[in-house]
Short mmCIF file of C-alpha atoms and ligand atoms in Angstrom, two decimals:
data_model
loop_
_atom_site.label_atom_id
_atom_site.label_comp_id
_atom_site.label_asym_id
_atom_site.label_seq_id
_atom_site.Cartn_x
_atom_site.Cartn_y
_atom_site.Cartn_z
CA UNK A 1 20.17 14.90 0.58
CA UNK A 2 21.59 12.53 -1.64
CA UNK A 3 19.78 10.90 -4.46
CA UNK A 4 18.15 7.26 -3.15
CA UNK A 5 17.95 4.36 -5.91
CA UNK A 6 15.54 1.02 -5.71
CA UNK A 7 18.29 -1.54 -6.08
CA UNK A 8 16.60 -4.38 -5.60
CA UNK A 9 12.59 -6.03 -5.13
CA UNK A 10 11.41 -9.20 -3.62
CA UNK A 11 7.56 -10.30 -2.29
CA UNK A 12 5.93 -13.47 -1.16
CA UNK A 13 2.79 -14.69 -2.34
CA UNK A 14 -0.18 -12.95 -0.52
CA UNK A 15 -2.68 -15.08 1.01
CA UNK A 16 -3.41 -17.72 3.80
CA UNK A 17 -0.19 -19.04 3.89
CA UNK A 18 -0.22 -21.94 6.63
CA UNK A 19 2.98 -23.38 6.10
CA UNK A 20 4.97 -19.86 6.34
CA UNK A 21 5.30 -18.84 9.54
CA UNK A 22 5.78 -14.93 10.87
CA UNK A 23 9.55 -15.14 10.77
CA UNK A 24 9.41 -16.95 7.49
CA UNK A 25 7.59 -14.79 5.22
CA UNK A 26 9.96 -11.61 6.42
CA UNK A 27 12.92 -13.60 5.35
CA UNK A 28 11.68 -15.18 1.85
CA UNK A 29 10.60 -11.41 0.84
CA UNK A 30 14.07 -10.10 2.25
CA UNK A 31 16.27 -12.57 0.07
CA UNK A 32 14.47 -12.37 -2.71
CA UNK A 33 15.11 -8.85 -2.53
CA UNK A 34 18.52 -9.08 -1.67
CA UNK A 35 18.98 -11.37 -4.78
CA UNK A 36 17.18 -9.19 -6.81
CA UNK A 37 19.40 -6.14 -5.80
CA UNK A 38 22.86 -8.44 -6.79
CA UNK A 39 24.51 -7.44 -3.63
CA UNK A 40 25.28 -8.87 -0.52
CA UNK A 41 25.89 -5.69 2.05
CA UNK A 42 23.12 -4.48 3.56
CA UNK A 43 24.21 -1.05 7.06
CA UNK A 44 20.94 -1.36 8.43
CA UNK A 45 17.24 -2.59 8.25
CA UNK A 46 13.73 -1.83 9.00
CA UNK A 47 10.34 -3.87 9.34
CA UNK A 48 6.87 -2.46 9.22
CA UNK A 49 4.33 -4.16 10.85
CA UNK A 50 1.55 -3.22 12.53
CA UNK A 51 0.80 -5.56 15.24
CA UNK A 52 2.90 -8.70 15.23
CA UNK A 53 2.13 -8.55 19.18
CA UNK A 54 -1.87 -9.19 18.06
CA UNK A 55 -1.40 -11.46 15.07
CA UNK A 56 1.19 -13.86 16.20
CA UNK A 57 1.77 -12.69 19.90
CA UNK A 58 5.36 -11.40 18.78
CA UNK A 59 7.41 -8.02 19.55
CA UNK A 60 10.76 -7.53 19.46
CA UNK A 61 10.32 -7.93 15.87
CA UNK A 62 13.91 -5.40 14.26
CA UNK A 63 15.89 -8.13 15.99
CA UNK A 64 14.45 -11.53 16.19
CA UNK A 65 13.96 -10.63 11.93
CA UNK A 66 18.03 -9.31 11.36
CA UNK A 67 18.74 -12.88 13.53
CA UNK A 68 16.88 -15.05 11.43
CA UNK A 69 18.23 -13.17 8.24
CA UNK A 70 21.76 -14.34 9.10
CA UNK A 71 22.64 -10.14 9.51
CA UNK A 72 22.44 -9.56 13.41
CA UNK A 73 24.34 -7.26 14.61
CA UNK A 74 23.50 -4.90 11.51
CA UNK A 75 21.16 -2.32 13.71
CA UNK A 76 17.20 -3.39 12.84
CA UNK A 77 14.29 -1.36 13.52
CA UNK A 78 10.78 -2.28 13.33
CA UNK A 79 8.17 0.08 12.47
CA UNK A 80 4.20 1.42 13.08
CA UNK A 81 1.92 3.37 11.81
CA UNK A 82 -0.89 0.54 11.48
CA UNK A 83 -1.35 -0.11 8.05
CA UNK A 84 0.72 2.80 6.71
CA UNK A 85 3.52 0.66 8.48
CA UNK A 86 4.84 -0.19 5.37
CA UNK A 87 5.15 3.10 3.27
CA UNK A 88 6.97 4.19 6.80
CA UNK A 89 9.20 1.76 6.59
CA UNK A 90 10.33 2.73 3.54
CA UNK A 91 10.37 6.71 4.30
CA UNK A 92 12.76 5.74 7.05
CA UNK A 93 15.23 3.80 4.91
CA UNK A 94 15.04 6.09 2.55
CA UNK A 95 15.97 9.35 4.92
CA UNK A 96 18.62 6.73 6.07
CA UNK A 97 20.45 6.30 2.63
CA UNK A 98 19.36 10.13 1.72
CA UNK A 99 21.20 11.21 5.01
CA UNK A 100 24.29 9.91 3.92
CA UNK A 101 24.04 7.07 7.47
CA UNK A 102 24.48 4.52 4.98
CA UNK A 103 24.96 3.01 1.63
CA UNK A 104 22.89 0.47 1.38
CA UNK A 105 18.99 -0.28 3.55
CA UNK A 106 16.56 -2.95 3.50
CA UNK A 107 13.24 -2.01 4.37
CA UNK A 108 10.30 -4.94 4.31
CA UNK A 109 6.70 -5.08 5.29
CA UNK A 110 6.01 -8.24 7.15
CA UNK A 111 1.94 -9.47 8.66
CA UNK A 112 0.74 -12.96 9.55
CA UNK A 113 -2.79 -12.42 10.22
CA UNK A 114 -4.78 -15.81 9.55
CA UNK A 115 -3.13 -17.37 12.61
CA UNK A 116 -6.41 -17.27 14.72
CA UNK A 117 -6.53 -14.08 16.47
CA UNK A 118 -9.19 -11.86 16.93
CA UNK A 119 -8.80 -10.11 13.45
CA UNK A 120 -11.06 -7.58 13.83
CA UNK A 121 -10.22 -6.22 16.76
CA UNK A 122 -6.72 -6.60 15.60
CA UNK A 123 -7.33 -4.52 13.17
CA UNK A 124 -9.52 -1.56 15.35
CA UNK A 125 -6.94 -1.00 17.91
CA UNK A 126 -5.97 1.75 14.90
CA UNK A 127 -8.95 3.66 14.97
CA UNK A 128 -10.06 5.95 17.74
CA UNK A 129 -10.38 3.89 20.87
CA UNK A 130 -12.00 6.17 23.64
CA UNK A 131 -14.43 7.38 20.70
CA UNK A 132 -14.96 4.42 18.35
CA UNK A 133 -14.19 0.89 19.03
CA UNK A 134 -15.72 1.39 22.65
CA UNK A 135 -18.80 2.01 20.38
CA UNK A 136 -19.01 -0.74 18.31
CA UNK A 137 -17.53 0.32 15.05
CA UNK A 138 -15.26 -1.50 13.03
CA UNK A 139 -12.29 -0.35 10.32
CA UNK A 140 -15.49 -1.92 8.03
CA UNK A 141 -17.92 0.56 9.82
CA UNK A 142 -15.82 3.44 9.68
CA UNK A 143 -15.45 3.34 5.95
CA UNK A 144 -19.01 2.58 5.68
CA UNK A 145 -19.38 5.89 7.09
CA UNK A 146 -17.33 7.49 4.38
CA UNK A 147 -18.84 5.68 2.16
CA UNK A 148 -22.42 6.69 3.41
CA UNK A 149 -20.53 10.73 3.44
CA UNK A 150 -19.62 10.08 -0.05
CA UNK A 151 -22.78 8.73 -1.64
CA UNK A 152 -25.23 12.10 -0.03
CA UNK A 153 -22.53 14.37 -0.62
CA UNK A 154 -21.37 13.58 -4.57
CA UNK A 155 -24.72 11.52 -5.69
CA UNK A 156 -21.59 8.46 -5.71
CA UNK A 157 -23.40 4.70 -6.48
CA UNK A 158 -23.28 1.63 -5.17
CA UNK A 159 -22.48 0.25 -8.48
CA UNK A 160 -19.67 2.89 -8.72
CA UNK A 161 -17.97 1.29 -5.66
CA UNK A 162 -18.34 -1.96 -7.16
CA UNK A 163 -16.42 -1.02 -10.88
CA UNK A 164 -13.53 -0.13 -8.32
CA UNK A 165 -13.20 -3.86 -7.23
CA UNK A 166 -14.15 -5.53 -10.55
CA UNK A 167 -11.22 -3.35 -11.72
CA UNK A 168 -8.69 -4.39 -9.30
CA UNK A 169 -9.62 -8.04 -9.43
CA UNK A 170 -9.11 -7.65 -13.26
CA UNK A 171 -5.88 -6.56 -12.74
CA UNK A 172 -5.09 -9.41 -9.78
CA UNK A 173 -6.06 -12.00 -12.73
CA UNK A 174 -2.15 -10.97 -13.95
CA UNK A 175 -0.44 -11.14 -10.31
CA UNK A 176 1.33 -14.57 -10.01
CA UNK A 177 1.71 -13.33 -6.25
CA UNK A 178 -2.28 -11.83 -5.61
CA UNK A 179 -4.38 -13.94 -3.10
CA UNK A 180 -7.41 -13.68 -5.12
CA UNK A 181 -6.55 -13.52 -8.73
CA UNK A 182 -9.52 -13.83 -10.24
CA UNK A 183 -12.04 -11.90 -12.30
CA UNK A 184 -15.73 -10.58 -10.42
CA UNK A 185 -18.43 -8.48 -12.17
CA UNK A 186 -21.00 -5.49 -10.68
CA UNK A 187 -23.35 -7.76 -10.06
CA UNK A 188 -21.21 -10.35 -8.01
CA UNK A 189 -20.03 -7.35 -5.51
CA UNK A 190 -23.61 -6.46 -5.55
CA UNK A 191 -24.99 -9.55 -4.29
CA UNK A 192 -21.63 -10.45 -1.97
CA UNK A 193 -22.83 -10.80 1.72
CA UNK A 194 -23.33 -7.62 3.54
CA UNK A 195 -20.29 -6.64 5.89
CA UNK A 196 -21.40 -2.70 7.25
CA UNK A 197 -24.25 -1.11 4.91
CA UNK A 198 -23.44 -0.08 2.52
CA UNK A 199 -20.46 -2.16 1.95
CA UNK A 200 -20.16 -5.55 1.03
CA UNK A 201 -17.84 -8.44 1.11
CA UNK A 202 -16.20 -7.71 -2.27
CA UNK A 203 -15.89 -4.49 -1.37
CA UNK A 204 -13.41 -5.22 1.46
CA UNK A 205 -9.63 -6.08 1.05
CA UNK A 206 -9.33 -9.37 2.50
CA UNK A 207 -7.24 -10.48 5.69
CA UNK A 208 -4.16 -11.85 4.64
CA UNK A 209 0.18 -13.50 5.62
CA UNK A 210 2.65 -11.63 3.80
CA UNK A 211 5.51 -10.21 3.22
CA UNK A 212 7.38 -7.71 0.94
CA UNK A 213 11.09 -6.24 1.17
CA UNK A 214 13.06 -3.09 -0.94
CA UNK A 215 16.27 -2.44 -1.35
CA UNK A 216 17.33 1.05 -1.42
CA UNK A 217 21.03 2.77 -2.25
CA UNK A 218 22.99 5.80 -2.52
CA UNK A 219 23.66 6.80 -6.43
CA UNK A 220 26.90 5.60 -6.48
CA UNK A 221 26.05 1.96 -5.62
CA UNK A 222 23.08 1.89 -7.27
CA UNK A 223 24.64 3.13 -10.97
CA UNK A 224 27.60 0.13 -10.48
CA UNK A 225 24.62 -2.10 -10.26
CA UNK A 226 24.13 -3.56 -13.74
CA UNK A 227 21.40 -6.09 -12.87
CA UNK A 228 18.16 -3.57 -14.01
CA UNK A 229 17.10 -0.34 -15.20
CA UNK A 230 17.78 2.50 -12.51
CA UNK A 231 14.54 4.12 -10.48
CA UNK A 232 15.33 6.84 -8.05
CA UNK A 233 13.30 7.69 -5.69
CA UNK A 234 11.61 11.47 -6.44
CA UNK A 235 10.18 12.28 -3.40
CA UNK A 236 9.33 10.94 0.17
CA UNK A 237 6.64 12.26 1.83
CA UNK A 238 4.63 12.02 5.19
CA UNK A 239 1.91 13.15 7.06
CA UNK A 240 -0.32 12.73 10.43
CA UNK A 241 -4.16 14.05 11.16
CA UNK A 242 -7.12 13.25 13.17
CA UNK A 243 -7.55 9.13 13.95
CA UNK A 244 -11.44 9.79 14.53
CA UNK A 245 -13.74 10.51 11.61
CA UNK A 246 -15.75 13.29 13.86
CA UNK A 247 -13.02 15.01 14.47
CA UNK A 248 -12.44 15.95 10.62
CA UNK A 249 -13.77 18.74 9.01
CA UNK A 250 -15.03 16.70 6.37
CA UNK A 251 -14.93 12.85 6.34
CA UNK A 252 -15.08 11.90 2.76
CA UNK A 253 -11.93 13.99 2.31
CA UNK A 254 -8.46 12.78 3.07
CA UNK A 255 -6.51 15.37 3.86
CA UNK A 256 -3.67 13.35 4.95
CA UNK A 257 -3.43 12.56 1.53
CA UNK A 258 -3.64 15.16 0.36
CA UNK A 259 -1.02 17.07 2.33
CA UNK A 260 1.84 13.93 1.38
CA UNK A 261 1.16 14.30 -1.70
CA UNK A 262 1.68 18.10 -2.51
CA UNK A 263 4.90 17.63 -0.40
CA UNK A 264 6.44 14.88 -2.82
CA UNK A 265 4.83 16.66 -5.61
CA UNK A 266 7.05 19.89 -4.80
CA UNK A 267 9.92 17.63 -4.16
CA UNK A 268 9.99 15.58 -7.43
CA UNK A 269 8.39 18.39 -9.57
CA UNK A 270 6.02 17.01 -11.10
CA UNK A 271 2.54 17.97 -11.24
CA UNK A 272 -0.34 15.15 -11.05
CA UNK A 273 -1.03 14.62 -14.85
CA UNK A 274 2.72 13.51 -14.66
CA UNK A 275 2.13 10.42 -13.18
CA UNK A 276 2.12 7.02 -15.37
CA UNK A 277 1.22 4.49 -12.64
CA UNK A 278 -0.45 4.89 -9.43
CA UNK A 279 -0.21 2.13 -6.16
CA UNK A 280 -3.05 3.34 -3.69
CA UNK A 281 -4.25 2.26 -0.96
CA UNK A 282 -7.41 0.69 -1.51
CA UNK A 283 -8.80 -1.03 2.03
CA UNK A 284 -12.45 -0.96 0.92
CA UNK A 285 -13.04 0.43 -2.47
CA UNK A 286 -14.65 3.81 -1.77
CA UNK A 287 -10.88 4.56 -0.01
CA UNK A 288 -9.34 4.29 -3.80
CA UNK A 289 -12.30 7.03 -4.77
CA UNK A 290 -11.20 9.64 -1.68
CA UNK A 291 -7.30 9.24 -2.24
CA UNK A 292 -7.60 9.79 -5.75
CA UNK A 293 -9.72 12.83 -5.01
CA UNK A 294 -6.85 13.70 -1.94
CA UNK A 295 -3.63 13.05 -4.80
CA UNK A 296 -5.72 15.78 -7.32
CA UNK A 297 -6.15 13.12 -9.74
CA UNK A 298 -9.57 14.78 -10.14
CA UNK A 299 -11.92 17.32 -8.41
CA UNK A 300 -13.68 16.01 -5.11
CA UNK A 301 -16.98 13.91 -6.50
CA UNK A 302 -15.99 12.88 -9.56
CA UNK A 303 -12.72 9.71 -9.16
CA UNK A 304 -15.77 7.38 -9.99
CA UNK A 305 -16.50 9.26 -13.27
CA UNK A 306 -12.70 7.69 -14.12
CA UNK A 307 -12.96 4.96 -12.59
CA UNK A 308 -16.19 4.46 -14.59
CA UNK A 309 -14.92 5.39 -17.70
CA UNK A 310 -12.16 2.67 -17.74
CA UNK A 311 -9.33 5.12 -17.33
CA UNK A 312 -7.88 3.56 -14.01
CA UNK A 313 -7.66 0.60 -16.03
CA UNK A 314 -4.26 -0.80 -17.73
CA UNK A 315 -4.76 0.68 -21.10
CA UNK A 316 -6.40 3.94 -19.67
CA UNK A 317 -5.29 7.18 -18.91
CA UNK A 318 -4.24 7.02 -15.51
CA UNK A 319 -3.79 3.06 -14.77
CA UNK A 320 -4.09 2.66 -10.59
CA UNK A 321 -3.80 -0.77 -8.62
CA UNK A 322 -2.16 -2.81 -11.83
CA UNK A 323 -0.99 -5.00 -8.57
CA UNK A 324 -4.78 -6.25 -7.91
CA UNK A 325 -4.26 -3.75 -4.94
CA UNK A 326 -4.65 -4.73 -1.66
CA UNK A 327 -8.84 -5.58 -2.91
CA UNK A 328 -7.15 -8.39 -5.01
CA UNK A 329 -3.44 -8.97 -4.46
CA UNK A 330 -4.65 -9.07 -0.68
CA UNK A 331 -3.96 -6.67 2.18
CA UNK A 332 -1.31 -8.12 4.98
CA UNK A 333 -1.51 -4.89 6.79
CA UNK A 334 2.71 -3.96 7.78
CA UNK A 335 3.67 -5.46 4.30
CA UNK A 336 1.59 -3.60 1.74
CA UNK A 337 3.03 -0.25 2.36
CA UNK A 338 6.45 -1.84 0.98
CA UNK A 339 4.55 -4.14 -1.81
CA UNK A 340 3.21 -0.88 -3.56
CA UNK A 341 7.32 0.10 -3.94
CA UNK A 342 7.97 -3.13 -5.37
CA UNK A 343 5.49 -3.05 -7.93
CA UNK A 344 5.64 0.24 -8.74
CA UNK A 345 9.73 -0.32 -8.81
CA UNK A 346 9.03 -3.77 -11.67
CA UNK A 347 6.68 -1.24 -13.64
CA UNK A 348 9.50 1.76 -14.22
CA UNK A 349 11.73 -0.87 -14.93
CA UNK A 350 9.15 -2.75 -17.36
CA UNK A 351 9.49 -6.00 -15.83
CA UNK A 352 5.50 -5.93 -14.92
CA UNK A 353 4.84 -8.73 -17.03
CA UNK A 354 1.46 -9.04 -18.32
CA UNK A 355 0.63 -5.84 -16.29
CA UNK A 356 2.90 -3.65 -17.27
CA UNK A 357 2.04 0.02 -18.23
CA UNK A 358 3.48 0.88 -21.39
CA UNK A 359 6.48 3.40 -21.66
CA UNK A 360 5.66 4.30 -17.50
CA UNK A 361 8.69 7.05 -16.52
CA UNK A 362 6.75 8.53 -12.98
CA UNK A 363 4.96 5.77 -11.11
CA UNK A 364 3.22 7.40 -7.49
CA UNK A 365 2.46 4.88 -4.49
CA UNK A 366 -0.41 6.16 -1.97
CA UNK A 367 0.30 3.62 1.53
CA UNK A 368 -2.18 5.00 4.71
CA UNK A 369 -2.86 4.08 8.50
CA UNK A 370 -6.16 3.91 9.90
CA UNK A 371 -9.19 6.14 8.01
CA UNK A 372 -6.41 8.11 6.74
CA UNK A 373 -4.80 9.36 9.56
CA UNK A 374 -1.36 8.64 9.21
CA UNK A 375 -0.21 8.70 5.22
CA UNK A 376 2.68 8.40 3.07
CA UNK A 377 3.02 8.85 -0.12
CA UNK A 378 6.44 8.07 -2.75
CA UNK A 379 7.27 9.18 -6.54
CA UNK A 380 9.48 7.29 -7.80
CA UNK A 381 11.28 7.74 -11.47
CA UNK A 382 12.52 5.15 -13.99
CA UNK A 383 15.48 6.76 -15.51
CA UNK A 384 16.02 3.39 -18.25
N1 COA B 1 -12.70 -10.46 -1.25
C1 COA B 1 -12.64 -11.32 -1.49
N2 COA B 1 -12.51 -12.88 -1.40
C2 COA B 1 -12.81 -13.04 0.19
C3 COA B 1 -12.86 -11.97 0.62
C4 COA B 1 -12.46 -10.50 0.14
N3 COA B 1 -11.94 -9.53 0.84
N4 COA B 1 -13.07 -12.24 2.29
C5 COA B 1 -12.79 -13.57 1.88
N5 COA B 1 -13.03 -13.79 0.58
C6 COA B 1 -13.72 -15.34 0.49
C7 COA B 1 -12.97 -16.05 1.45
O1 COA B 1 -12.17 -16.63 0.19
C8 COA B 1 -13.82 -17.46 1.21
O2 COA B 1 -14.33 -17.88 -0.20
P1 COA B 1 -14.45 -19.75 0.04
O3 COA B 1 -15.93 -19.64 0.61
O4 COA B 1 -14.65 -19.84 -1.01
O5 COA B 1 -13.49 -20.06 1.11
C9 COA B 1 -15.46 -16.60 1.93
O6 COA B 1 -15.12 -15.71 0.72
C10 COA B 1 -15.84 -16.22 3.43
O7 COA B 1 -14.07 -15.82 3.94
P2 COA B 1 -14.32 -15.91 4.95
O8 COA B 1 -13.11 -16.02 5.92
O9 COA B 1 -15.48 -17.07 6.24
O10 COA B 1 -14.75 -14.51 5.42
P3 COA B 1 -15.12 -13.19 6.62
O11 COA B 1 -16.64 -13.19 6.81
O12 COA B 1 -14.59 -13.78 7.86
O13 COA B 1 -14.31 -11.85 6.16
C11 COA B 1 -14.13 -9.72 5.31
C12 COA B 1 -14.62 -10.74 5.39
C13 COA B 1 -14.54 -8.90 4.70
C14 COA B 1 -14.79 -9.29 7.23
C15 COA B 1 -12.81 -9.37 6.02
O14 COA B 1 -11.84 -10.09 4.84
C16 COA B 1 -12.22 -8.28 6.92
O15 COA B 1 -12.58 -8.07 7.56
N6 COA B 1 -11.55 -7.61 5.71
C17 COA B 1 -11.58 -5.80 6.02
C18 COA B 1 -10.10 -6.29 6.46
C19 COA B 1 -9.66 -4.65 7.26
O16 COA B 1 -10.03 -4.09 7.75
N7 COA B 1 -8.40 -4.38 7.00
C20 COA B 1 -7.18 -3.48 7.53
C21 COA B 1 -8.39 -1.88 6.35
S1 COA B 1 -8.18 -0.69 7.24
#
């Protein structure tokens, strides 16, 4: 396998974007990534999208996007793994370049969720229909079960969950692309509307339109590029597991995240302590805590203590979700995994502006589908 580098990054603003269509969002992010890479060559493309069919009535997304980007007839493939669609698209692009089959590949993600579809029902298709959804549970409901179990098993408090959202909204104030770039307090989280007990409105990632894109290239191409410091993909890993919570031994422990991250640490030849900056899939506040524990950043049950101590803030020992995360930046489901790679790349290039983590050299991006039944983990290394 050959080394693979991130040559370009791009993303739209995330939010309720009435003026942009589904395809406009993809094209805007892709053109920004192509411009950032300063290349005109693309050998193929992957588009992560959870549910174009249910959100905007559009399938056959690969060819549509290649055509509107003006790149047909290159191969263009839509990738679906629920909310991990973006991470899976990056992984397939990575494998295509690593294998030597292509030199420059675009990996992207796009979702348009605010156009009036029954979003809660569309998102619920990522859970187990027969055993979970038919009985009326929604995604906030499933993560609420995980939160209750975590509170029962480890004594995690309501306030500690709120602190995750407070931290991510603070980071989001420094991201011009964020959907909700404002600060919130623990009191505001605790007073926000109840969605699924114990999770409230300000524990939830929002419903979002948006797209992100990255251009991956071989070493030969990357080393000729002058525009930015080099960023190498040191590891790309993926794992799958049970969709339904009742099929798991412990619903507070995300074993797919543990599996994918262990594979990634092995491939990158690092231990978790070496990671300088991390993006995790904080679709709900409890998710960020469970992911930190499965990534082996701390022992099970102890993640909330790190958040409370400010360790996961910019300036702390292990900054997490410097982009604002899914909570404040927004969560256009198929795009989130690609936006994470864009954020980590900006950090490792030293181009993250006000939210720059000092001397960031190794970054990790963790993206997951459903309540964690699919997961991708990428580790990136800045070579500046
Ligand atoms: N965070 C912060 N503010 C939010 C928000 C969020 N997650 N969601 C909505 N808001 C704000 C809106 O901007 C709006 O503010 P305004 O009154 O000042 O305009 C207000 O809260 C009400 O918004 P509305 O769109 O009516 O909220 P809603 O009740 O329809 O939806 C949720 C709120 C939490 C139910 C919805 O965002 C949701 O389903 N989130 C989870 C998405 C999900 O499951 N993703 C997949 C994860 S696996």
